[in-house]
Amino acid sequence: MKGITLSFVALAWPALAHAQAPAGEGGAQAPIIVTGAGLPLPPGTPAYGSVVIDRQRLEDSASGRIESVLGDVAGFQQFRRSDSRSANPSAQGATLRALGGNASSRTLVLLDGVPMADPFFGYIPFSALVPDRLSVVRVTRGGGVGAFGAGAVAGTIELASATKDQLPLFSGSAFYGSRDATELSASLSPDLGGGLVSLSGRWDRGDGFQTTPKDQRVAATVPAAYDGWSTNLRAVAPLSATSELQFRATLFEDHRTLRFRGADSTSEGQDASIRYISRGPWQVDALAYVQARNFSNIVISSSSFRKSLDQRNTPSTGIGGKLELRPPVGADHVLRLGVDSRYASGDMFEDAYNANVAANPRTFLRHAGGEQLTVGAFAEDDWTIGRLILTGGVRADRWSIRNGFFREASATGGAATGTDFADRSDWQFSGRAGAVFHASDAVALRAAGYTGFRLPTLNELYRPFVVFPITTRANAALTPEKLKGVEAGIDLTPVTGVTLSATAFYNRLDDAIANVTLSPTVRQRRNVNAIVAKGVELTAAGHAGDFALSASYAYSHSTVDAPGNAFDGFTPAQSPRHSASATLAWEPAQGPQLSATLRYVARQYEDDLQSDVLPDALTVDAIARLPLVQGVTLVARGENLFDEEVVTRNAGGSMDLGTPRTLWIGVKVTG
């Protein structure tokens, strides 16, 4: 199946395709099989209505960016509609099910089991997650439990690195695109003894497009130029016939310019993880990781076009790990027991400037930061009773927010001020339960209920930000968000090669963190009583001969429950009611291949008071492949082919636009 397939076809997940053979007769040693994947999915996974994006679709993105591919799953959204070439990195939070616009991620994004969110901001470094390096993506809309479940209030996006059988010895590509853009990538993946090593890199840059509408441009307005690179080293070494050691290291750096000359941002990171997998009678998944990230950003005044703020340094560190055990409890049960922990620390150093004076003097120096720690334990059991599968899990988390502070000093020698915020800690208990009933080979019914929570990020607690003309204040008193949700669905396979799915859901996010308007130019992050989201999600996929079609639609009726506030009953910011995606592909085994993707996002609002509208948008992307000789393919890609105007920000009429028509031509080589 090309494109999106339903997760109840569990064999789509790579770990299930590599079962270990037992020892042969006479005690012969079983063959060593290196996969580079995690443990198999538990049989109750389909109860939570996951959607799978396969490797073919990951390689067929017109933009070559993972956030665009994730748009195939209706209901996925970032804080803004911009991709990782023209968005401020700190605004690239991921969420699902229209639970409200927030620059931090309400969705837990994992790469080979490692949480990818920035330790300080909570955004996802999408530019470092290259689709060609991945095997599959599984998106679960709805609260999670299990490992690292403390951040999965809107769902989980699990990315798995490509496995040994999916990686050619060598691959490389070179593309040239509109506005003098270039994209170069290469990978080398030789066998290493009985294991695997893969080294890959990607560099892309472009002069960028004008994010500012033509009638709002001034002399200081410049295109959104970008220049970024990432490199990834992954090694898998067998330890026995049923166990292996996996190592991954990723380095990335990303430079962007947004709207005005000098409004430059830089994000960078160095991540490393080591993972032990055992598929023996006692299955084990042990993981440890470390992340070092940094971010800087210069804000330019839109009236004087001088520097008003230099967020010069935001170093942060993330350290964590998990241990999951699956003891042999019989063929009808899959029991998961585990513990996990995440630690995050970060500092913000910024300098304020007087942009109204030609000398542009520095006025204030600010330093803020803090630490967070979450330690959790979880247990989950999947019980197969004939055609019925029951699943249920619980987890307990001890969280703490500590050593928070804010300091401000005058650059001219005035008195310094500062605040040390009180340490906080508490317990949070969450759980989920679900059932799948296979009424026949063609019909599966499912239902699930769940709870979850998310800590406010260090960014939300301690760092204010400015997107002219709005200043958004931090709030050190924020409390964790807490989710309750239920859903029910049906999965159909009416004929071979066709899958259909429908899910109805109700989610309530209590103490939701929102940017609340205090005055026309000031907002503050605050907990509101709740955001209530309910709706329907439809997914379909099918193929006939060389043709494949996948489609996804989400209707989300989301409202803010905030008695006594002006926005009570309003739609949360950045939450469209309708979203849809469809991809039609013609992919014969030999010869040219074509695919086109249509995406629609309904109208949404920039702010909590519904005063600034982002109109709906319909875009079309396409990609064509023409094999030239063995291992060499000519590739043409087109983004937003009909040049739809996509408004990504609207603050009182001051607008930013998304990617216009962008054309690419390039060559891909494998061997």
PDB file of C-alpha atoms in Angstrom, residues 225-477:
ATOM      1  CA  ALA A 225      16.344  33.296   3.126  1.00  0.00           C
ATOM      2  CA  TYR A 226      17.386  30.027   4.736  1.00  0.00           C
ATOM      3  CA  ASP A 227      20.565  27.958   5.026  1.00  0.00           C
ATOM      4  CA  GLY A 228      20.742  24.745   7.021  1.00  0.00           C
ATOM      5  CA  TRP A 229      22.464  21.405   7.297  1.00  0.00           C
ATOM      6  CA  SER A 230      22.167  18.204   9.282  1.00  0.00           C
ATOM      7  CA  THR A 231      24.174  15.029   9.533  1.00  0.00           C
ATOM      8  CA  ASN A 232      23.233  11.718  11.076  1.00  0.00           C
ATOM      9  CA  LEU A 233      25.287   8.679  12.124  1.00  0.00           C
ATOM     10  CA  ARG A 234      23.480   5.478  12.994  1.00  0.00           C
ATOM     11  CA  ALA A 235      25.034   2.139  13.875  1.00  0.00           C
ATOM     12  CA  VAL A 236      23.431  -1.190  14.771  1.00  0.00           C
ATOM     13  CA  ALA A 237      25.509  -4.029  16.200  1.00  0.00           C
ATOM     14  CA  PRO A 238      24.218  -7.558  16.955  1.00  0.00           C
ATOM     15  CA  LEU A 239      24.952  -8.924  20.406  1.00  0.00           C
ATOM     16  CA  SER A 240      23.228 -12.277  19.941  1.00  0.00           C
ATOM     17  CA  ALA A 241      20.597 -13.923  17.758  1.00  0.00           C
ATOM     18  CA  THR A 242      17.888 -11.987  19.596  1.00  0.00           C
ATOM     19  CA  SER A 243      19.522  -8.755  20.766  1.00  0.00           C
ATOM     20  CA  GLU A 244      21.256  -5.732  19.314  1.00  0.00           C
ATOM     21  CA  LEU A 245      22.726  -2.380  20.274  1.00  0.00           C
ATOM     22  CA  GLN A 246      21.622   0.763  18.395  1.00  0.00           C
ATOM     23  CA  PHE A 247      23.440   4.095  18.401  1.00  0.00           C
ATOM     24  CA  ARG A 248      22.409   7.381  16.798  1.00  0.00           C
ATOM     25  CA  ALA A 249      24.016  10.831  16.714  1.00  0.00           C
ATOM     26  CA  THR A 250      22.540  13.852  14.943  1.00  0.00           C
ATOM     27  CA  LEU A 251      24.080  17.294  14.435  1.00  0.00           C
ATOM     28  CA  PHE A 252      22.161  20.163  12.845  1.00  0.00           C
ATOM     29  CA  GLU A 253      22.301  23.906  12.305  1.00  0.00           C
ATOM     30  CA  ASP A 254      19.674  26.141  10.736  1.00  0.00           C
ATOM     31  CA  HIS A 255      19.820  29.845   9.791  1.00  0.00           C
ATOM     32  CA  ARG A 256      16.756  31.849   8.714  1.00  0.00           C
ATOM     33  CA  THR A 257      15.858  35.474   8.000  1.00  0.00           C
ATOM     34  CA  LEU A 258      12.269  36.542   8.568  1.00  0.00           C
ATOM     35  CA  ARG A 259      10.532  39.608   7.113  1.00  0.00           C
ATOM     36  CA  PHE A 260      13.158  42.344   7.756  1.00  0.00           C
ATOM     37  CA  ARG A 261      16.870  42.677   6.991  1.00  0.00           C
ATOM     38  CA  GLY A 262      18.774  41.644  10.096  1.00  0.00           C
ATOM     39  CA  ALA A 263      15.895  39.630  11.605  1.00  0.00           C
ATOM     40  CA  ASP A 264      18.022  36.507  11.725  1.00  0.00           C
ATOM     41  CA  SER A 265      17.507  33.339  13.752  1.00  0.00           C
ATOM     42  CA  THR A 266      19.766  30.356  14.333  1.00  0.00           C
ATOM     43  CA  SER A 267      18.930  26.988  15.836  1.00  0.00           C
ATOM     44  CA  GLU A 268      21.397  24.185  16.394  1.00  0.00           C
ATOM     45  CA  GLY A 269      21.599  20.868  18.154  1.00  0.00           C
ATOM     46  CA  GLN A 270      23.747  17.876  19.025  1.00  0.00           C
ATOM     47  CA  ASP A 271      21.788  14.746  19.939  1.00  0.00           C
ATOM     48  CA  ALA A 272      23.013  11.264  20.827  1.00  0.00           C
ATOM     49  CA  SER A 273      21.242   8.109  21.983  1.00  0.00           C
ATOM     50  CA  ILE A 274      22.065   4.476  22.684  1.00  0.00           C
ATOM     51  CA  ARG A 275      19.450   1.722  22.774  1.00  0.00           C
ATOM     52  CA  TYR A 276      19.504  -1.958  23.695  1.00  0.00           C
ATOM     53  CA  ILE A 277      16.847  -4.218  22.158  1.00  0.00           C
ATOM     54  CA  SER A 278      16.295  -7.856  23.126  1.00  0.00           C
ATOM     55  CA  ARG A 279      13.639  -9.933  21.393  1.00  0.00           C
ATOM     56  CA  GLY A 280      14.148 -13.044  23.494  1.00  0.00           C
ATOM     57  CA  PRO A 281      11.601 -14.578  25.891  1.00  0.00           C
ATOM     58  CA  TRP A 282      12.111 -11.549  28.151  1.00  0.00           C
ATOM     59  CA  GLN A 283      11.873  -8.668  25.706  1.00  0.00           C
ATOM     60  CA  VAL A 284      13.807  -5.538  26.676  1.00  0.00           C
ATOM     61  CA  ASP A 285      13.954  -1.979  25.332  1.00  0.00           C
ATOM     62  CA  ALA A 286      16.525   0.123  27.221  1.00  0.00           C
ATOM     63  CA  LEU A 287      17.267   3.644  26.006  1.00  0.00           C
ATOM     64  CA  ALA A 288      19.397   6.602  27.098  1.00  0.00           C
ATOM     65  CA  TYR A 289      19.812   9.955  25.323  1.00  0.00           C
ATOM     66  CA  VAL A 290      21.339  13.407  25.666  1.00  0.00           C
ATOM     67  CA  GLN A 291      20.478  16.590  23.751  1.00  0.00           C
ATOM     68  CA  ALA A 292      22.341  19.899  23.584  1.00  0.00           C
ATOM     69  CA  ARG A 293      20.378  22.646  21.823  1.00  0.00           C
ATOM     70  CA  ASN A 294      20.704  26.389  21.291  1.00  0.00           C
ATOM     71  CA  PHE A 295      18.659  29.159  19.719  1.00  0.00           C
ATOM     72  CA  SER A 296      19.221  32.835  18.922  1.00  0.00           C
ATOM     73  CA  ASN A 297      16.936  35.404  17.359  1.00  0.00           C
ATOM     74  CA  ILE A 298      17.066  39.109  16.489  1.00  0.00           C
ATOM     75  CA  VAL A 299      13.848  41.137  16.496  1.00  0.00           C
ATOM     76  CA  ILE A 300      13.703  44.187  14.200  1.00  0.00           C
ATOM     77  CA  SER A 301      11.324  47.064  14.889  1.00  0.00           C
ATOM     78  CA  SER A 302       8.698  47.387  12.173  1.00  0.00           C
ATOM     79  CA  SER A 303       8.581  51.172  12.596  1.00  0.00           C
ATOM     80  CA  SER A 304      12.267  52.185  12.788  1.00  0.00           C
ATOM     81  CA  PHE A 305      13.690  48.932  11.278  1.00  0.00           C
ATOM     82  CA  ARG A 306      16.400  48.896  13.905  1.00  0.00           C
ATOM     83  CA  LYS A 307      17.197  46.091  16.313  1.00  0.00           C
ATOM     84  CA  SER A 308      14.821  46.036  19.276  1.00  0.00           C
ATOM     85  CA  LEU A 309      15.748  42.705  20.849  1.00  0.00           C
ATOM     86  CA  ASP A 310      18.673  40.303  20.577  1.00  0.00           C
ATOM     87  CA  GLN A 311      17.799  36.893  21.985  1.00  0.00           C
ATOM     88  CA  ARG A 312      21.450  36.065  21.634  1.00  0.00           C
ATOM     89  CA  ASN A 313      21.766  32.756  23.410  1.00  0.00           C
ATOM     90  CA  THR A 314      19.335  30.116  24.656  1.00  0.00           C
ATOM     91  CA  PRO A 315      21.359  27.010  25.548  1.00  0.00           C
ATOM     92  CA  SER A 316      19.391  24.018  26.802  1.00  0.00           C
ATOM     93  CA  THR A 317      20.059  20.410  27.742  1.00  0.00           C
ATOM     94  CA  GLY A 318      17.831  17.366  27.693  1.00  0.00           C
ATOM     95  CA  ILE A 319      18.788  14.078  29.344  1.00  0.00           C
ATOM     96  CA  GLY A 320      16.565  11.048  29.610  1.00  0.00           C
ATOM     97  CA  GLY A 321      16.028   7.363  29.279  1.00  0.00           C
ATOM     98  CA  LYS A 322      13.655   4.475  29.703  1.00  0.00           C
ATOM     99  CA  LEU A 323      13.630   0.800  30.559  1.00  0.00           C
ATOM    100  CA  GLU A 324      10.789  -1.359  29.283  1.00  0.00           C
ATOM    101  CA  LEU A 325      10.393  -5.073  30.047  1.00  0.00           C
ATOM    102  CA  ARG A 326       7.986  -7.542  28.488  1.00  0.00           C
ATOM    103  CA  PRO A 327       8.010 -10.712  30.583  1.00  0.00           C
ATOM    104  CA  PRO A 328       6.746 -14.017  29.094  1.00  0.00           C
ATOM    105  CA  VAL A 329       3.207 -14.215  30.499  1.00  0.00           C
ATOM    106  CA  GLY A 330       1.625 -16.466  27.878  1.00  0.00           C
ATOM    107  CA  ALA A 331       0.591 -16.274  24.271  1.00  0.00           C
ATOM    108  CA  ASP A 332      -2.632 -14.362  25.025  1.00  0.00           C
ATOM    109  CA  HIS A 333      -0.970 -11.491  26.913  1.00  0.00           C
ATOM    110  CA  VAL A 334       1.627  -8.860  26.109  1.00  0.00           C
ATOM    111  CA  LEU A 335       2.616  -7.190  29.358  1.00  0.00           C
ATOM    112  CA  ARG A 336       4.746  -4.031  29.353  1.00  0.00           C
ATOM    113  CA  LEU A 337       6.407  -2.756  32.513  1.00  0.00           C
ATOM    114  CA  GLY A 338       8.725   0.206  32.562  1.00  0.00           C
ATOM    115  CA  VAL A 339      10.170   3.387  33.980  1.00  0.00           C
ATOM    116  CA  ASP A 340      11.279   6.553  32.195  1.00  0.00           C
ATOM    117  CA  SER A 341      12.723   9.934  33.041  1.00  0.00           C
ATOM    118  CA  ARG A 342      13.272  13.288  31.346  1.00  0.00           C
ATOM    119  CA  TYR A 343      15.346  16.205  32.620  1.00  0.00           C
ATOM    120  CA  ALA A 344      15.395  19.608  30.915  1.00  0.00           C
ATOM    121  CA  SER A 345      17.354  22.724  31.778  1.00  0.00           C
ATOM    122  CA  GLY A 346      17.777  25.953  29.884  1.00  0.00           C
ATOM    123  CA  ASP A 347      18.799  29.599  30.045  1.00  0.00           C
ATOM    124  CA  MET A 348      17.720  32.621  28.072  1.00  0.00           C
ATOM    125  CA  PHE A 349      20.143  35.510  27.533  1.00  0.00           C
ATOM    126  CA  GLU A 350      18.730  38.518  25.710  1.00  0.00           C
ATOM    127  CA  ASP A 351      19.521  42.186  25.249  1.00  0.00           C
ATOM    128  CA  ALA A 352      16.923  44.896  24.651  1.00  0.00           C
ATOM    129  CA  TYR A 353      17.696  47.925  22.462  1.00  0.00           C
ATOM    130  CA  ASN A 354      16.157  51.358  21.980  1.00  0.00           C
ATOM    131  CA  ALA A 355      15.045  51.099  18.363  1.00  0.00           C
ATOM    132  CA  ASN A 356      13.711  54.675  18.328  1.00  0.00           C
ATOM    133  CA  VAL A 357      17.199  56.230  18.506  1.00  0.00           C
ATOM    134  CA  ALA A 358      19.568  56.238  15.545  1.00  0.00           C
ATOM    135  CA  ALA A 359      22.458  55.032  17.728  1.00  0.00           C
ATOM    136  CA  ASN A 360      20.306  52.007  18.648  1.00  0.00           C
ATOM    137  CA  PRO A 361      21.773  51.708  22.188  1.00  0.00           C
ATOM    138  CA  ARG A 362      21.377  48.649  24.353  1.00  0.00           C
ATOM    139  CA  THR A 363      19.005  49.331  27.246  1.00  0.00           C
ATOM    140  CA  PHE A 364      18.512  46.151  29.265  1.00  0.00           C
ATOM    141  CA  LEU A 365      20.172  42.762  29.755  1.00  0.00           C
ATOM    142  CA  ARG A 366      17.953  39.835  30.732  1.00  0.00           C
ATOM    143  CA  HIS A 367      18.687  36.335  31.947  1.00  0.00           C
ATOM    144  CA  ALA A 368      16.036  33.718  32.759  1.00  0.00           C
ATOM    145  CA  GLY A 369      15.887  29.959  33.090  1.00  0.00           C
ATOM    146  CA  GLY A 370      15.028  26.922  35.131  1.00  0.00           C
ATOM    147  CA  GLU A 371      14.871  23.141  35.307  1.00  0.00           C
ATOM    148  CA  GLN A 372      12.268  20.416  34.962  1.00  0.00           C
ATOM    149  CA  LEU A 373      12.319  16.751  35.893  1.00  0.00           C
ATOM    150  CA  THR A 374       9.732  14.050  35.228  1.00  0.00           C
ATOM    151  CA  VAL A 375      10.142  10.481  36.499  1.00  0.00           C
ATOM    152  CA  GLY A 376       7.449   7.987  35.603  1.00  0.00           C
ATOM    153  CA  ALA A 377       6.531   4.319  35.865  1.00  0.00           C
ATOM    154  CA  PHE A 378       4.056   2.550  33.625  1.00  0.00           C
ATOM    155  CA  ALA A 379       2.343  -0.812  33.162  1.00  0.00           C
ATOM    156  CA  GLU A 380       0.213  -1.938  30.244  1.00  0.00           C
ATOM    157  CA  ASP A 381      -1.315  -5.258  29.243  1.00  0.00           C
ATOM    158  CA  ASP A 382      -2.842  -6.421  25.963  1.00  0.00           C
ATOM    159  CA  TRP A 383      -5.108  -9.465  26.266  1.00  0.00           C
ATOM    160  CA  THR A 384      -6.219 -11.383  23.185  1.00  0.00           C
ATOM    161  CA  ILE A 385      -9.483 -13.333  23.565  1.00  0.00           C
ATOM    162  CA  GLY A 386     -10.283 -14.814  20.185  1.00  0.00           C
ATOM    163  CA  ARG A 387     -11.403 -11.944  17.958  1.00  0.00           C
ATOM    164  CA  LEU A 388     -11.414  -9.491  20.879  1.00  0.00           C
ATOM    165  CA  ILE A 389      -8.311  -7.628  22.060  1.00  0.00           C
ATOM    166  CA  LEU A 390      -8.429  -5.685  25.327  1.00  0.00           C
ATOM    167  CA  THR A 391      -5.711  -3.233  26.285  1.00  0.00           C
ATOM    168  CA  GLY A 392      -5.186  -1.073  29.344  1.00  0.00           C
ATOM    169  CA  GLY A 393      -2.389   0.820  30.994  1.00  0.00           C
ATOM    170  CA  VAL A 394      -1.597   3.123  33.894  1.00  0.00           C
ATOM    171  CA  ARG A 395       1.310   5.391  34.707  1.00  0.00           C
ATOM    172  CA  ALA A 396       2.395   7.520  37.633  1.00  0.00           C
ATOM    173  CA  ASP A 397       4.648  10.553  37.230  1.00  0.00           C
ATOM    174  CA  ARG A 398       6.506  12.622  39.763  1.00  0.00           C
ATOM    175  CA  TRP A 399       7.265  16.027  38.243  1.00  0.00           C
ATOM    176  CA  SER A 400       9.141  19.046  39.503  1.00  0.00           C
ATOM    177  CA  ILE A 401       9.808  22.579  38.251  1.00  0.00           C
ATOM    178  CA  ARG A 402      12.706  24.155  40.078  1.00  0.00           C
ATOM    179  CA  ASN A 403      15.407  26.828  40.138  1.00  0.00           C
ATOM    180  CA  GLY A 404      13.312  29.181  37.997  1.00  0.00           C
ATOM    181  CA  PHE A 405      14.473  32.804  37.872  1.00  0.00           C
ATOM    182  CA  PHE A 406      14.312  36.053  35.921  1.00  0.00           C
ATOM    183  CA  ARG A 407      16.969  38.790  36.059  1.00  0.00           C
ATOM    184  CA  GLU A 408      17.012  42.200  34.395  1.00  0.00           C
ATOM    185  CA  ALA A 409      19.819  44.743  34.556  1.00  0.00           C
ATOM    186  CA  SER A 410      20.098  48.193  33.013  1.00  0.00           C
ATOM    187  CA  ALA A 411      22.801  48.519  30.367  1.00  0.00           C
ATOM    188  CA  THR A 412      23.506  52.050  31.619  1.00  0.00           C
ATOM    189  CA  GLY A 413      24.373  50.984  35.156  1.00  0.00           C
ATOM    190  CA  GLY A 414      21.009  51.274  36.882  1.00  0.00           C
ATOM    191  CA  ALA A 415      19.782  48.967  39.624  1.00  0.00           C
ATOM    192  CA  ALA A 416      19.254  45.332  38.690  1.00  0.00           C
ATOM    193  CA  THR A 417      16.011  43.530  39.456  1.00  0.00           C
ATOM    194  CA  GLY A 418      15.252  39.856  39.703  1.00  0.00           C
ATOM    195  CA  THR A 419      12.857  37.186  40.866  1.00  0.00           C
ATOM    196  CA  ASP A 420      13.482  33.645  42.075  1.00  0.00           C
ATOM    197  CA  PHE A 421      10.394  31.524  41.588  1.00  0.00           C
ATOM    198  CA  ALA A 422       9.307  28.920  44.108  1.00  0.00           C
ATOM    199  CA  ASP A 423      10.074  25.280  43.353  1.00  0.00           C
ATOM    200  CA  ARG A 424       7.046  23.103  42.638  1.00  0.00           C
ATOM    201  CA  SER A 425       6.448  19.357  42.459  1.00  0.00           C
ATOM    202  CA  ASP A 426       3.530  16.954  42.448  1.00  0.00           C
ATOM    203  CA  TRP A 427       2.296  13.527  41.389  1.00  0.00           C
ATOM    204  CA  GLN A 428       0.222  12.975  38.265  1.00  0.00           C
ATOM    205  CA  PHE A 429      -1.610   9.714  37.519  1.00  0.00           C
ATOM    206  CA  SER A 430      -2.902   8.824  34.076  1.00  0.00           C
ATOM    207  CA  GLY A 431      -4.119   5.816  32.172  1.00  0.00           C
ATOM    208  CA  ARG A 432      -5.830   4.493  29.106  1.00  0.00           C
ATOM    209  CA  ALA A 433      -7.948   1.529  28.075  1.00  0.00           C
ATOM    210  CA  GLY A 434      -9.223   0.263  24.753  1.00  0.00           C
ATOM    211  CA  ALA A 435     -10.719  -2.631  22.877  1.00  0.00           C
ATOM    212  CA  VAL A 436     -10.637  -3.955  19.322  1.00  0.00           C
ATOM    213  CA  PHE A 437     -13.179  -6.478  18.090  1.00  0.00           C
ATOM    214  CA  HIS A 438     -12.586  -8.119  14.723  1.00  0.00           C
ATOM    215  CA  ALA A 439     -16.169  -8.827  13.716  1.00  0.00           C
ATOM    216  CA  SER A 440     -14.829 -10.388  10.523  1.00  0.00           C
ATOM    217  CA  ASP A 441     -11.749 -10.255   8.344  1.00  0.00           C
ATOM    218  CA  ALA A 442     -13.217  -7.099   6.807  1.00  0.00           C
ATOM    219  CA  VAL A 443     -14.599  -5.271   9.853  1.00  0.00           C
ATOM    220  CA  ALA A 444     -12.902  -4.168  13.086  1.00  0.00           C
ATOM    221  CA  LEU A 445     -14.614  -2.109  15.790  1.00  0.00           C
ATOM    222  CA  ARG A 446     -12.594  -0.180  18.349  1.00  0.00           C
ATOM    223  CA  ALA A 447     -13.056   2.117  21.329  1.00  0.00           C
ATOM    224  CA  ALA A 448     -10.707   3.799  23.766  1.00  0.00           C
ATOM    225  CA  GLY A 449     -10.546   6.209  26.672  1.00  0.00           C
ATOM    226  CA  TYR A 450      -7.476   7.963  28.075  1.00  0.00           C
ATOM    227  CA  THR A 451      -6.036  10.683  30.267  1.00  0.00           C
ATOM    228  CA  GLY A 452      -2.711  12.492  30.065  1.00  0.00           C
ATOM    229  CA  PHE A 453      -0.830  15.621  31.034  1.00  0.00           C
ATOM    230  CA  ARG A 454       1.848  18.059  29.827  1.00  0.00           C
ATOM    231  CA  LEU A 455       4.130  20.296  31.844  1.00  0.00           C
ATOM    232  CA  PRO A 456       4.487  23.928  30.749  1.00  0.00           C
ATOM    233  CA  THR A 457       7.819  24.382  28.995  1.00  0.00           C
ATOM    234  CA  LEU A 458      10.613  26.562  30.342  1.00  0.00           C
ATOM    235  CA  ASN A 459       9.824  28.909  27.451  1.00  0.00           C
ATOM    236  CA  GLU A 460       6.188  29.291  28.507  1.00  0.00           C
ATOM    237  CA  LEU A 461       7.187  29.800  32.134  1.00  0.00           C
ATOM    238  CA  TYR A 462      10.030  32.278  31.795  1.00  0.00           C
ATOM    239  CA  ARG A 463      10.508  33.733  28.278  1.00  0.00           C
ATOM    240  CA  PRO A 464       8.391  36.563  26.815  1.00  0.00           C
ATOM    241  CA  PHE A 465       8.446  37.148  23.061  1.00  0.00           C
ATOM    242  CA  VAL A 466       7.472  39.809  20.526  1.00  0.00           C
ATOM    243  CA  VAL A 467       5.868  39.391  17.098  1.00  0.00           C
ATOM    244  CA  PHE A 468       5.112  43.001  16.192  1.00  0.00           C
ATOM    245  CA  PRO A 469       2.912  44.595  17.288  1.00  0.00           C
ATOM    246  CA  ILE A 470       2.092  41.963  19.945  1.00  0.00           C
ATOM    247  CA  THR A 471       4.157  41.287  23.071  1.00  0.00           C
ATOM    248  CA  THR A 472       3.415  37.941  24.758  1.00  0.00           C
ATOM    249  CA  ARG A 473       4.467  37.685  28.383  1.00  0.00           C
ATOM    250  CA  ALA A 474       5.688  34.567  30.156  1.00  0.00           C
ATOM    251  CA  ASN A 475       3.974  33.205  33.280  1.00  0.00           C
ATOM    252  CA  ALA A 476       5.971  31.359  35.945  1.00  0.00           C
ATOM    253  CA  ALA A 477       2.749  30.276  37.702  1.00  0.00           C
TER     254      ALA A 477
END
